[in-house]
XYZ file of C-alpha atoms in Angstrom:
676
model
C 75.034 55.854 114.443
C 72.840 54.433 111.413
C 72.745 55.861 107.672
C 69.934 57.977 107.416
C 67.501 55.561 105.341
C 64.160 57.113 103.569
C 62.726 55.465 106.891
C 64.754 57.055 109.242
C 63.601 60.450 107.374
C 60.638 59.581 107.904
C 60.744 58.753 111.326
C 62.876 62.379 111.425
C 60.118 64.363 109.831
C 57.702 62.433 112.682
C 59.951 63.647 115.717
C 60.708 60.113 116.884
C 63.899 59.733 115.943
C 66.961 59.832 118.352
C 69.266 61.887 114.754
C 68.291 64.419 112.566
C 69.752 63.611 109.567
C 72.949 61.661 111.011
C 73.693 64.037 114.097
C 71.676 62.841 117.680
C 69.725 64.609 118.896
C 71.767 64.312 122.319
C 74.540 65.653 121.454
C 73.264 68.974 119.634
C 71.698 72.102 120.740
C 68.192 71.753 120.359
C 68.035 74.856 118.751
C 70.173 74.205 115.514
C 68.752 70.809 115.510
C 64.820 72.812 115.034
C 66.567 75.552 112.547
C 68.703 72.454 110.119
C 65.944 69.600 110.239
C 63.234 73.162 109.278
C 66.083 74.321 106.562
C 66.043 70.972 104.635
C 62.528 69.488 104.836
C 61.256 72.630 104.564
C 63.100 75.113 102.817
C 60.698 77.343 101.085
C 59.379 78.347 104.683
C 62.997 78.761 106.353
C 64.380 81.213 103.832
C 60.842 82.678 102.537
C 61.290 84.101 106.484
C 64.758 85.229 106.088
C 63.931 87.407 102.956
C 62.714 90.145 104.648
C 66.241 89.854 105.993
C 66.672 92.495 102.759
C 64.429 95.933 101.592
C 63.102 94.305 97.673
C 61.416 96.804 95.740
C 59.557 94.189 94.603
C 58.812 91.426 96.566
C 59.630 87.862 95.050
C 57.089 85.586 93.320
C 57.743 82.292 94.365
C 60.801 81.770 96.247
C 62.446 78.507 95.158
C 62.054 77.055 91.282
C 63.861 73.883 91.177
C 62.005 72.895 87.959
C 64.968 72.965 86.366
C 67.829 71.305 88.859
C 70.288 72.045 88.834
C 69.603 76.132 87.563
C 67.754 76.802 91.027
C 66.239 80.129 91.505
C 65.527 81.828 94.622
C 63.337 84.353 95.124
C 61.692 84.056 91.569
C 60.017 87.524 90.775
C 61.658 89.713 93.894
C 63.453 93.004 92.832
C 66.592 94.391 94.388
C 69.447 96.689 94.261
C 72.636 95.084 96.331
C 74.023 99.068 96.342
C 70.590 99.642 97.912
C 70.600 97.536 100.869
C 74.530 97.409 101.613
C 74.787 101.736 101.782
C 70.722 103.531 100.752
C 68.852 102.349 103.540
C 71.363 102.556 106.637
C 71.022 106.702 105.714
C 68.219 107.180 105.174
C 68.100 104.999 108.141
C 69.724 107.281 110.100
C 72.880 105.824 110.645
C 75.321 107.787 107.778
C 77.554 108.776 110.385
C 78.775 105.103 111.120
C 82.257 103.808 109.855
C 81.624 101.627 107.038
C 84.976 100.974 106.128
C 88.698 101.279 108.012
C 91.187 100.975 105.062
C 94.612 100.667 107.099
C 97.867 100.580 105.258
C 100.706 100.497 106.643
C 102.633 99.815 103.288
C 101.390 103.286 102.368
C 101.119 104.798 106.195
C 98.195 105.752 106.273
C 94.955 105.304 107.488
C 91.066 105.714 106.341
C 87.758 105.505 107.586
C 85.175 105.645 105.232
C 81.154 106.671 106.315
C 78.282 105.406 104.826
C 77.232 108.325 103.951
C 81.330 109.545 102.857
C 79.970 105.854 100.702
C 76.863 106.432 99.242
C 78.796 109.421 98.222
C 81.045 108.636 96.102
C 79.395 105.582 94.547
C 76.682 107.954 93.659
C 79.462 110.223 91.630
C 81.385 107.085 89.968
C 77.727 105.058 89.160
C 76.743 108.738 87.517
C 79.829 109.129 85.148
C 79.635 105.520 84.219
C 76.503 105.773 83.285
C 77.231 109.396 81.385
C 79.751 106.229 79.419
C 76.833 104.536 79.095
C 76.637 101.262 80.977
C 74.191 99.818 82.216
C 72.138 97.022 83.342
C 73.733 93.583 82.332
C 77.278 95.586 81.361
C 79.888 93.435 82.276
C 82.814 96.000 84.550
C 86.009 94.335 84.959
C 87.666 95.977 88.745
C 91.558 95.344 88.604
C 92.374 97.357 91.423
C 94.372 96.730 95.211
C 93.186 96.132 98.352
C 91.292 100.120 98.562
C 88.233 101.850 99.186
C 87.508 103.013 95.771
C 87.726 98.678 94.682
C 84.496 98.481 96.666
C 83.520 102.316 95.409
C 83.577 100.713 92.121
C 81.637 97.238 92.630
C 78.552 99.576 94.847
C 78.868 101.748 91.460
C 78.436 99.135 89.358
C 75.638 97.443 91.232
C 73.698 100.611 91.534
C 72.724 100.252 88.100
C 72.165 97.091 87.371
C 75.720 95.977 86.160
C 77.881 92.901 86.772
C 81.113 93.269 87.905
C 84.382 90.975 88.254
C 87.255 91.645 89.888
C 90.477 90.262 88.918
C 93.345 89.852 91.835
C 95.768 93.057 91.271
C 98.275 89.652 91.380
C 97.147 88.202 88.148
C 99.795 89.569 85.530
C 98.486 90.736 82.081
C 97.967 86.643 80.773
C 95.724 85.864 83.196
C 94.401 89.991 83.585
C 93.736 89.279 79.550
C 91.970 85.436 79.822
C 89.736 87.268 82.110
C 89.076 89.956 79.680
C 88.360 88.221 76.537
C 86.032 86.116 78.557
C 83.552 88.858 80.235
C 83.878 90.731 77.208
C 83.414 94.478 79.933
C 82.408 97.832 78.507
C 85.388 99.642 80.244
C 88.029 98.573 83.017
C 88.416 100.586 85.850
C 92.270 100.439 87.800
C 94.146 101.429 90.150
C 97.616 102.619 88.707
C 99.692 101.025 91.497
C 99.612 98.145 94.291
C 102.044 97.989 97.060
C 103.937 95.273 98.495
C 106.672 94.924 101.368
C 109.711 96.225 99.142
C 108.442 96.940 95.691
C 105.426 98.593 93.985
C 102.881 96.757 91.203
C 102.384 98.663 88.408
C 98.539 97.936 87.480
C 98.510 100.287 84.899
C 101.381 98.762 82.282
C 100.088 95.601 83.384
C 96.523 96.295 82.401
C 97.643 98.270 79.209
C 99.955 94.953 78.066
C 96.538 93.000 79.278
C 93.994 95.036 76.612
C 97.002 95.426 73.648
C 97.196 90.793 74.000
C 93.742 90.639 74.319
C 90.724 90.104 70.852
C 88.322 91.512 73.408
C 89.023 95.557 73.038
C 87.155 97.797 75.955
C 84.744 100.440 73.715
C 85.253 102.344 76.571
C 88.517 103.458 77.832
C 89.494 102.571 81.247
C 88.837 104.355 84.223
C 92.405 104.554 86.279
C 92.318 106.078 90.053
C 96.087 107.253 90.710
C 97.389 106.715 94.599
C 99.732 108.994 94.117
C 101.493 107.949 97.602
C 102.423 104.800 95.657
C 103.514 105.890 91.997
C 102.569 108.859 89.379
C 102.025 107.940 86.420
C 101.310 109.602 82.235
C 98.164 108.246 81.262
C 97.593 107.398 77.782
C 94.243 109.986 76.785
C 93.165 108.403 73.961
C 93.445 104.654 76.283
C 92.667 106.018 79.781
C 90.171 108.880 82.030
C 90.585 109.721 85.318
C 88.157 108.439 88.339
C 88.161 111.898 89.225
C 87.488 112.976 85.748
C 84.484 110.451 85.573
C 83.347 111.425 89.286
C 83.105 114.895 88.106
C 81.285 113.989 85.148
C 78.154 113.216 87.481
C 75.150 115.353 87.966
C 75.046 116.351 91.121
C 71.928 117.403 91.406
C 70.425 114.745 90.277
C 72.606 111.780 91.871
C 71.906 108.638 89.524
C 69.276 106.721 92.074
C 69.382 101.703 92.330
C 68.140 100.225 89.245
C 65.606 97.171 90.752
C 67.199 94.128 88.897
C 65.757 90.268 89.145
C 66.860 88.557 91.907
C 68.338 86.028 89.910
C 70.212 88.275 87.216
C 74.286 88.610 87.989
C 75.483 90.049 90.585
C 79.024 89.269 89.595
C 81.595 87.185 87.648
C 84.441 85.839 89.775
C 87.273 83.741 88.322
C 88.637 80.755 90.988
C 91.793 81.010 91.555
C 95.965 80.058 89.928
C 93.501 80.104 86.111
C 95.978 78.758 84.258
C 94.448 77.409 80.721
C 90.281 78.032 79.986
C 88.963 80.671 82.432
C 86.008 79.269 85.272
C 83.481 82.134 86.611
C 82.282 81.370 88.457
C 78.168 83.684 87.932
C 76.624 84.676 90.947
C 72.822 86.355 91.772
C 71.571 89.331 93.776
C 68.703 87.982 95.670
C 70.090 84.363 97.277
C 73.627 85.691 97.713
C 72.751 88.873 99.875
C 70.413 86.561 101.929
C 72.899 84.059 102.733
C 75.477 86.317 103.565
C 73.628 89.202 105.989
C 72.347 85.178 107.870
C 75.234 83.909 107.677
C 77.576 86.946 108.998
C 74.961 87.196 111.992
C 74.210 83.038 113.196
C 78.217 81.948 111.840
C 79.640 84.828 113.057
C 77.869 86.533 115.447
C 78.025 90.066 114.282
C 75.866 92.735 115.022
C 74.962 95.545 113.092
C 77.211 98.212 114.439
C 79.930 95.825 115.203
C 83.788 96.160 113.771
C 85.268 92.855 111.511
C 87.802 92.246 109.361
C 88.403 89.780 106.882
C 91.664 89.250 105.902
C 91.705 88.680 102.447
C 91.820 90.665 99.677
C 88.476 92.001 97.144
C 90.288 89.174 94.726
C 88.960 86.838 96.259
C 85.479 85.294 97.215
C 86.291 86.012 100.734
C 86.420 89.693 100.024
C 83.266 89.906 97.808
C 81.099 88.092 100.924
C 82.653 89.207 103.783
C 85.154 92.666 103.293
C 81.525 94.455 100.818
C 78.585 93.176 100.627
C 77.963 91.235 104.142
C 79.171 93.139 106.524
C 77.893 96.301 104.567
C 74.853 94.640 104.044
C 74.042 94.572 107.803
C 75.152 97.979 109.080
C 78.713 96.878 110.302
C 82.118 98.492 109.952
C 84.748 95.704 107.977
C 88.724 96.506 107.682
C 90.510 96.222 105.043
C 94.333 95.785 106.256
C 96.696 96.486 103.179
C 99.390 95.159 105.407
C 101.071 91.932 105.833
C 101.148 89.354 109.381
C 104.572 89.815 110.423
C 106.651 92.150 108.351
C 104.930 95.881 107.759
C 106.519 96.731 109.411
C 106.480 94.129 113.070
C 104.320 90.907 114.039
C 102.023 92.628 116.229
C 99.947 94.309 113.435
C 97.490 91.238 113.446
C 97.053 92.517 117.500
C 96.961 96.209 116.855
C 94.393 96.413 114.372
C 92.110 94.804 116.596
C 92.805 96.600 120.166
C 92.733 100.693 117.649
C 89.097 99.065 115.816
C 88.228 96.937 118.464
C 87.326 94.142 116.675
C 85.503 91.693 117.253
C 85.801 88.877 115.249
C 88.457 87.909 112.384
C 88.511 85.480 109.160
C 91.344 84.724 108.382
C 93.882 81.672 106.876
C 95.890 79.856 109.703
C 99.112 80.422 107.516
C 99.016 83.949 108.479
C 99.033 82.836 112.350
C 101.374 80.184 111.799
C 103.912 83.394 110.274
C 102.985 85.352 113.409
C 104.329 81.968 115.437
C 107.269 81.784 113.419
C 108.060 85.392 113.356
C 106.969 85.632 117.090
C 106.417 83.174 119.650
C 106.449 84.516 122.786
C 104.668 87.703 121.341
C 106.907 89.931 122.496
C 105.621 92.696 120.112
C 101.311 92.015 120.435
C 101.662 91.042 124.029
C 101.068 95.290 124.494
C 97.694 95.193 123.437
C 94.297 95.090 124.558
C 91.972 91.558 122.743
C 88.797 92.723 125.085
C 86.940 93.470 121.692
C 87.633 90.145 120.242
C 84.825 87.002 120.279
C 85.483 84.871 118.358
C 88.758 84.293 114.873
C 87.570 81.976 112.511
C 89.181 80.027 110.465
C 89.248 79.098 106.842
C 90.669 77.910 102.964
C 93.079 75.709 104.798
C 93.648 72.601 106.763
C 94.760 74.065 110.145
C 96.416 72.138 112.656
C 96.533 71.389 116.485
C 99.334 73.226 117.192
C 98.672 76.310 114.989
C 94.847 76.358 116.656
C 95.867 75.933 120.324
C 98.514 78.817 119.957
C 95.778 80.937 118.640
C 93.958 79.890 120.975
C 96.532 80.961 123.296
C 98.001 83.890 122.801
C 94.004 85.594 121.125
C 91.903 83.810 124.525
C 88.934 83.604 121.950
C 87.611 80.397 120.346
C 89.275 79.551 117.391
C 86.444 78.216 114.701
C 87.153 76.561 111.865
C 84.381 75.863 109.213
C 84.314 74.945 105.591
C 82.898 76.581 102.528
C 84.501 77.403 98.487
C 84.283 80.035 95.932
C 81.720 78.077 94.625
C 79.335 78.036 97.459
C 79.935 81.958 97.714
C 79.432 81.168 101.879
C 80.381 78.503 104.109
C 78.739 74.988 104.008
C 79.888 73.928 107.598
C 80.551 75.586 110.672
C 80.698 75.684 113.913
C 77.894 79.498 114.664
C 77.818 81.517 117.927
C 74.685 82.311 116.670
C 73.200 79.263 117.123
C 74.760 77.923 120.446
C 76.382 75.027 118.324
C 79.374 73.630 120.856
C 82.438 76.256 120.797
C 84.416 73.228 121.551
C 84.136 71.081 118.321
C 85.956 67.363 117.826
C 89.601 68.006 117.117
C 89.893 68.950 113.273
C 86.023 69.024 112.650
C 84.898 72.042 109.687
C 82.167 71.829 112.739
C 78.342 70.895 111.796
C 76.320 71.554 108.491
C 74.982 75.024 108.572
C 71.321 75.675 107.762
C 70.088 73.997 104.281
C 73.029 72.282 103.053
C 71.827 68.635 103.858
C 75.809 67.190 103.922
C 76.842 63.628 102.604
C 79.879 61.297 102.274
C 79.075 58.411 99.771
C 81.889 56.005 98.158
C 83.259 55.602 94.422
C 79.733 53.556 93.842
C 77.580 56.233 95.254
C 76.804 54.675 98.057
C 76.723 56.446 101.708
C 79.531 55.729 103.882
C 79.848 54.636 107.501
C 80.668 57.165 109.979
C 84.303 58.126 110.220
C 84.424 56.346 106.883
C 86.319 58.272 104.458
C 84.445 59.302 101.105
C 83.588 62.170 98.615
C 81.871 65.055 100.559
C 78.798 66.050 99.113
C 75.638 68.346 98.929
C 72.355 66.999 98.431
C 70.166 68.981 95.881
C 68.817 71.720 95.853
C 71.960 73.484 97.604
C 70.237 76.615 99.521
C 70.318 80.270 98.276
C 74.170 82.072 98.073
C 75.747 79.383 95.687
C 76.499 79.801 92.648
C 74.241 80.111 89.110
C 76.165 78.140 86.690
C 79.966 78.868 85.363
C 79.910 82.172 83.191
C 78.705 81.583 79.553
C 79.469 77.673 80.080
C 76.545 75.879 81.471
C 77.233 72.280 80.299
C 80.153 72.437 82.332
C 78.307 73.816 84.894
C 76.626 70.239 84.664
C 79.433 67.809 84.005
C 81.868 69.564 86.535
C 79.464 69.927 90.289
C 76.772 67.592 89.078
C 77.662 64.273 86.843
C 79.156 62.231 89.179
C 76.569 62.333 91.982
C 73.948 62.822 89.864
C 70.834 64.798 92.603
C 73.612 65.768 94.502
C 77.096 68.973 94.625
C 80.416 67.114 94.041
C 82.027 69.753 96.597
C 85.824 67.494 94.983
C 86.497 67.149 99.015
C 87.265 64.072 100.461
C 86.576 63.686 104.149
C 84.372 62.175 106.319
C 81.118 62.595 109.428
C 81.806 60.925 112.845
C 78.956 59.536 115.033
C 77.951 62.341 116.325
C 77.300 64.847 112.791
C 80.880 66.107 112.853
C 82.823 67.027 109.275
C 85.551 66.103 109.171
C 87.384 67.708 105.414
C 90.609 65.892 104.867
C 91.951 67.222 101.633
C 91.148 67.729 98.737
C 90.227 64.601 96.905
C 93.341 64.275 94.917
C 95.040 64.946 97.862
C 94.843 62.267 99.195
C 97.865 59.799 99.013
C 97.859 55.720 98.096
C 100.360 54.413 99.689
C 100.345 50.251 99.002
C 95.753 50.511 98.730
C 95.795 52.145 101.912
C 94.313 56.097 101.038
C 95.966 58.496 104.131
C 95.622 62.267 104.018
C 97.927 64.634 103.788
C 96.609 66.573 106.432
C 96.568 63.953 109.019
C 100.412 63.049 108.157
C 100.265 67.025 108.321
C 99.023 67.255 111.201
C 101.340 64.209 113.365
C 104.253 66.062 112.201
C 103.086 69.438 114.538
C 103.472 68.061 116.940
C 106.848 68.088 116.932
C 107.297 71.190 119.740
C 110.550 72.134 117.207
C 108.017 72.576 114.051
C 106.492 75.504 112.987
C 105.221 74.491 109.475
C 104.486 71.389 106.996
C 103.953 70.287 103.182
C 103.519 66.828 102.851
C 102.594 65.697 99.691
C 102.826 61.772 97.364
C 105.820 61.227 95.032
C 106.264 58.041 93.466
C 107.705 54.412 94.822
C 108.265 51.211 92.356
C 106.908 48.766 94.938
C 104.448 51.012 97.069
C 103.006 53.315 94.141
C 103.073 56.040 96.124
C 104.768 57.645 99.285
C 105.079 61.053 101.338
C 107.347 63.526 101.277
C 107.683 65.909 103.846
C 109.571 69.209 103.722
C 109.511 70.791 106.900
C 110.172 74.059 108.275
C 112.300 74.014 112.278
C 111.233 77.477 114.532
C 113.825 79.511 114.794
C 115.752 78.830 117.897
C 116.245 74.648 116.963
C 119.250 73.527 117.299
C 118.857 70.081 116.682
C 120.847 68.835 113.213
C 118.496 68.221 110.481
C 119.165 64.447 110.615
C 118.676 64.242 114.320
C 115.203 65.966 113.953
C 114.410 64.555 110.781
C 114.533 61.059 112.625
C 112.661 62.155 116.159
C 109.564 63.469 113.087
C 109.815 59.556 111.414
C 109.088 58.007 114.871
C 106.241 60.578 115.180
C 104.760 59.596 112.290
C 105.398 56.220 113.112
C 103.766 56.263 116.362
C 101.169 58.573 115.319
C 100.425 56.827 112.213
C 101.961 53.286 111.804
C 104.625 51.451 109.192
C 101.605 51.749 107.300
C 102.957 55.157 106.255
C 105.897 54.473 105.005
C 106.655 57.645 106.202
C 110.794 57.796 105.130
C 111.181 61.306 103.070
C 112.144 63.771 104.643
C 114.150 66.758 105.027
C 114.106 70.312 106.600
C 113.716 73.783 104.476
C 113.463 77.636 105.039
C 110.584 78.384 102.906
C 107.328 76.786 101.642
C 105.570 77.512 98.386
C 102.264 79.703 98.766
C 99.914 81.595 96.715
C 99.143 85.167 98.496
C 96.326 84.037 99.797
C 98.632 81.228 102.121
C 97.469 78.076 100.662
C 100.656 75.626 100.560
C 101.494 74.693 96.514
C 101.466 70.679 97.057
C 100.657 69.951 93.779
C 103.202 72.592 92.539
C 105.603 70.872 93.897
C 104.657 66.945 93.517
C 104.942 67.829 89.826
C 108.062 69.164 90.723
C 109.154 66.317 92.353
C 108.217 63.950 89.365
C 110.234 65.908 86.754
C 107.005 67.437 85.344
C 106.723 70.901 83.359
C 105.587 73.302 86.404
C 103.523 76.091 85.552
C 103.325 78.751 88.765
C 100.208 80.846 88.844
C 100.757 84.800 88.919
C 99.222 84.560 92.644
C 102.831 82.331 94.175
C 104.059 84.806 96.364
C 108.427 83.968 96.453
C 108.556 81.539 93.278
C 112.287 82.046 94.219
C 111.969 79.273 97.178
C 111.645 76.472 94.989
C 115.304 77.106 94.621
C 115.443 75.647 98.214
C 112.985 73.359 97.292
C 115.111 72.020 94.537
C 117.938 70.930 96.508
C 115.816 69.758 98.845
C 113.937 66.846 96.962
C 116.996 65.710 94.825
C 118.148 65.361 98.557
C 115.767 62.576 98.637
C 116.300 61.815 95.113
C 113.351 63.023 93.955
C 113.454 66.307 90.800
C 116.961 65.486 89.680
C 115.997 66.383 86.223
C 112.664 68.564 86.819
C 113.036 71.506 84.353
C 113.022 74.770 85.964
C 109.036 75.901 86.924
C 107.614 78.765 84.974
C 105.600 81.632 86.386
C 102.654 82.569 84.471
C 102.747 85.956 85.207
C 107.005 85.368 82.974
C 104.870 84.418 79.704
C 103.902 87.513 78.742
């Protein structure tokens, strides 16, 4: 496959070339190739048609305005409301009795089913109360709540008024919450009094009070507090707080507040990227193009139809929750599952199976770690075997690399395709995917994240800006203009937006991920570019080394990261978790893994630093904290984000690293919440 030069691109337009944007025409379904070509060559016509997936108060005057790149605008002059598209129109279509949200919480032993009519009733009351408190178009409101229906009710009530929400992940402590309050300057904060984790209650109300106390910005209105009485009983401070029910009671029931139309390029929400401990980086998403992209991707990637039950196993504090727990499924008219629990211990490893069977889930979106946890806790599926999986069509994974052994186990266990795809908080939905609705081959190449989604012209560039050859590792970039749904800018920081994402490769969005394309146009995301290890001038991906380690049948999880070495500059260090039934000594199993790496990767990897551990540090969204471990190994001070699942694992990480000659003088990591 040759590179897509101007001459080749011209022949593609004429239809005479053997490839379309680097994808051989005989390797993919013509239906997808035709759509893809149209989306890249004539984005105006392509996205104009899809704009009609939504209901508009006023039609757009211009589909695409790219006169001020990279600040691209879509559906210019069109007015709509997100709440109307997510709730009102389904009721007007006679579907108010359909279940919109299923909240299943083994942590509180409760299940709630909220219909579209009930959702409307609750949203209208809260929006009416917010209006009485002075919340109006363009105002910002911070939401600090766990994974409960009221979080979505709050989001929809805010956007019903044309205001802008900023949801803060409930795992963040006071300092992180404070930084976001200071940056977004909300009119008020909506919070729950408490969250719940296995074995503990998270005191949201106390954290909120601490955050506002230390904040330079004091919201002019009192905090609205939803009381979770079954979790914790709290006494409100009348000077600071007002009950959710009291605010709803302020609404005029005889004159429900109507949806405020806003222009398609006005803000829908501000979402701060995870793990931020210094200056906040707030992704600002506009309404029109984003909702179009979400409805379209739910259909063509995930194969979800109105009335289907869909489960995105994430949290409302992350982009997945915004896109595919709230706005995507609700705008489509599907049923969205909200699971407040763990894969393995609330109360057992059969919960994913139970949810699928009990609610007839058609599709799941999760991180590979969730399935690794189930596999480790119950490899024989003794808990899950009793449940029926017939409703399930596919499982979609993202957020971290998925090794072949885990993918094969999921497919064998759930008996559906396991489809990897790749996207970022900044993009709001997938960049590459294997799409159920685009007639893609459901057996893509091993480790691939799929084909470019319609609208995305994906390139692999070398450091000098020239295009890489097929299978040559480089930086993954996206040719401008970006399709609808991507972030519009960074809130209050257009300069950083331009510098961070567009300066290095002019004319492209820099994903800051490393990867390559194969000869058929499939994209392989190997790692964040800074996760590539440079061993004596040879660039090795951490994910490729981890894949090789996980081929050993006695290994269930692994993390590989680079550490300094005087001769080679860097060498890989491997920490792995054995299966619980493994009887081999650490020395024997480690020796077997080293031999395996030499056979698969070769001696070039210089793979000798290896030992076992019982746990690896991860965030609550399931991402392995490789950089934190690498910094710790180099004796650097490590500040862990408040989203870490269990900071105590670093005691064992220290012992393991010191056994290998690293972290000999490393200070104890500090969890961000302890800085309060």
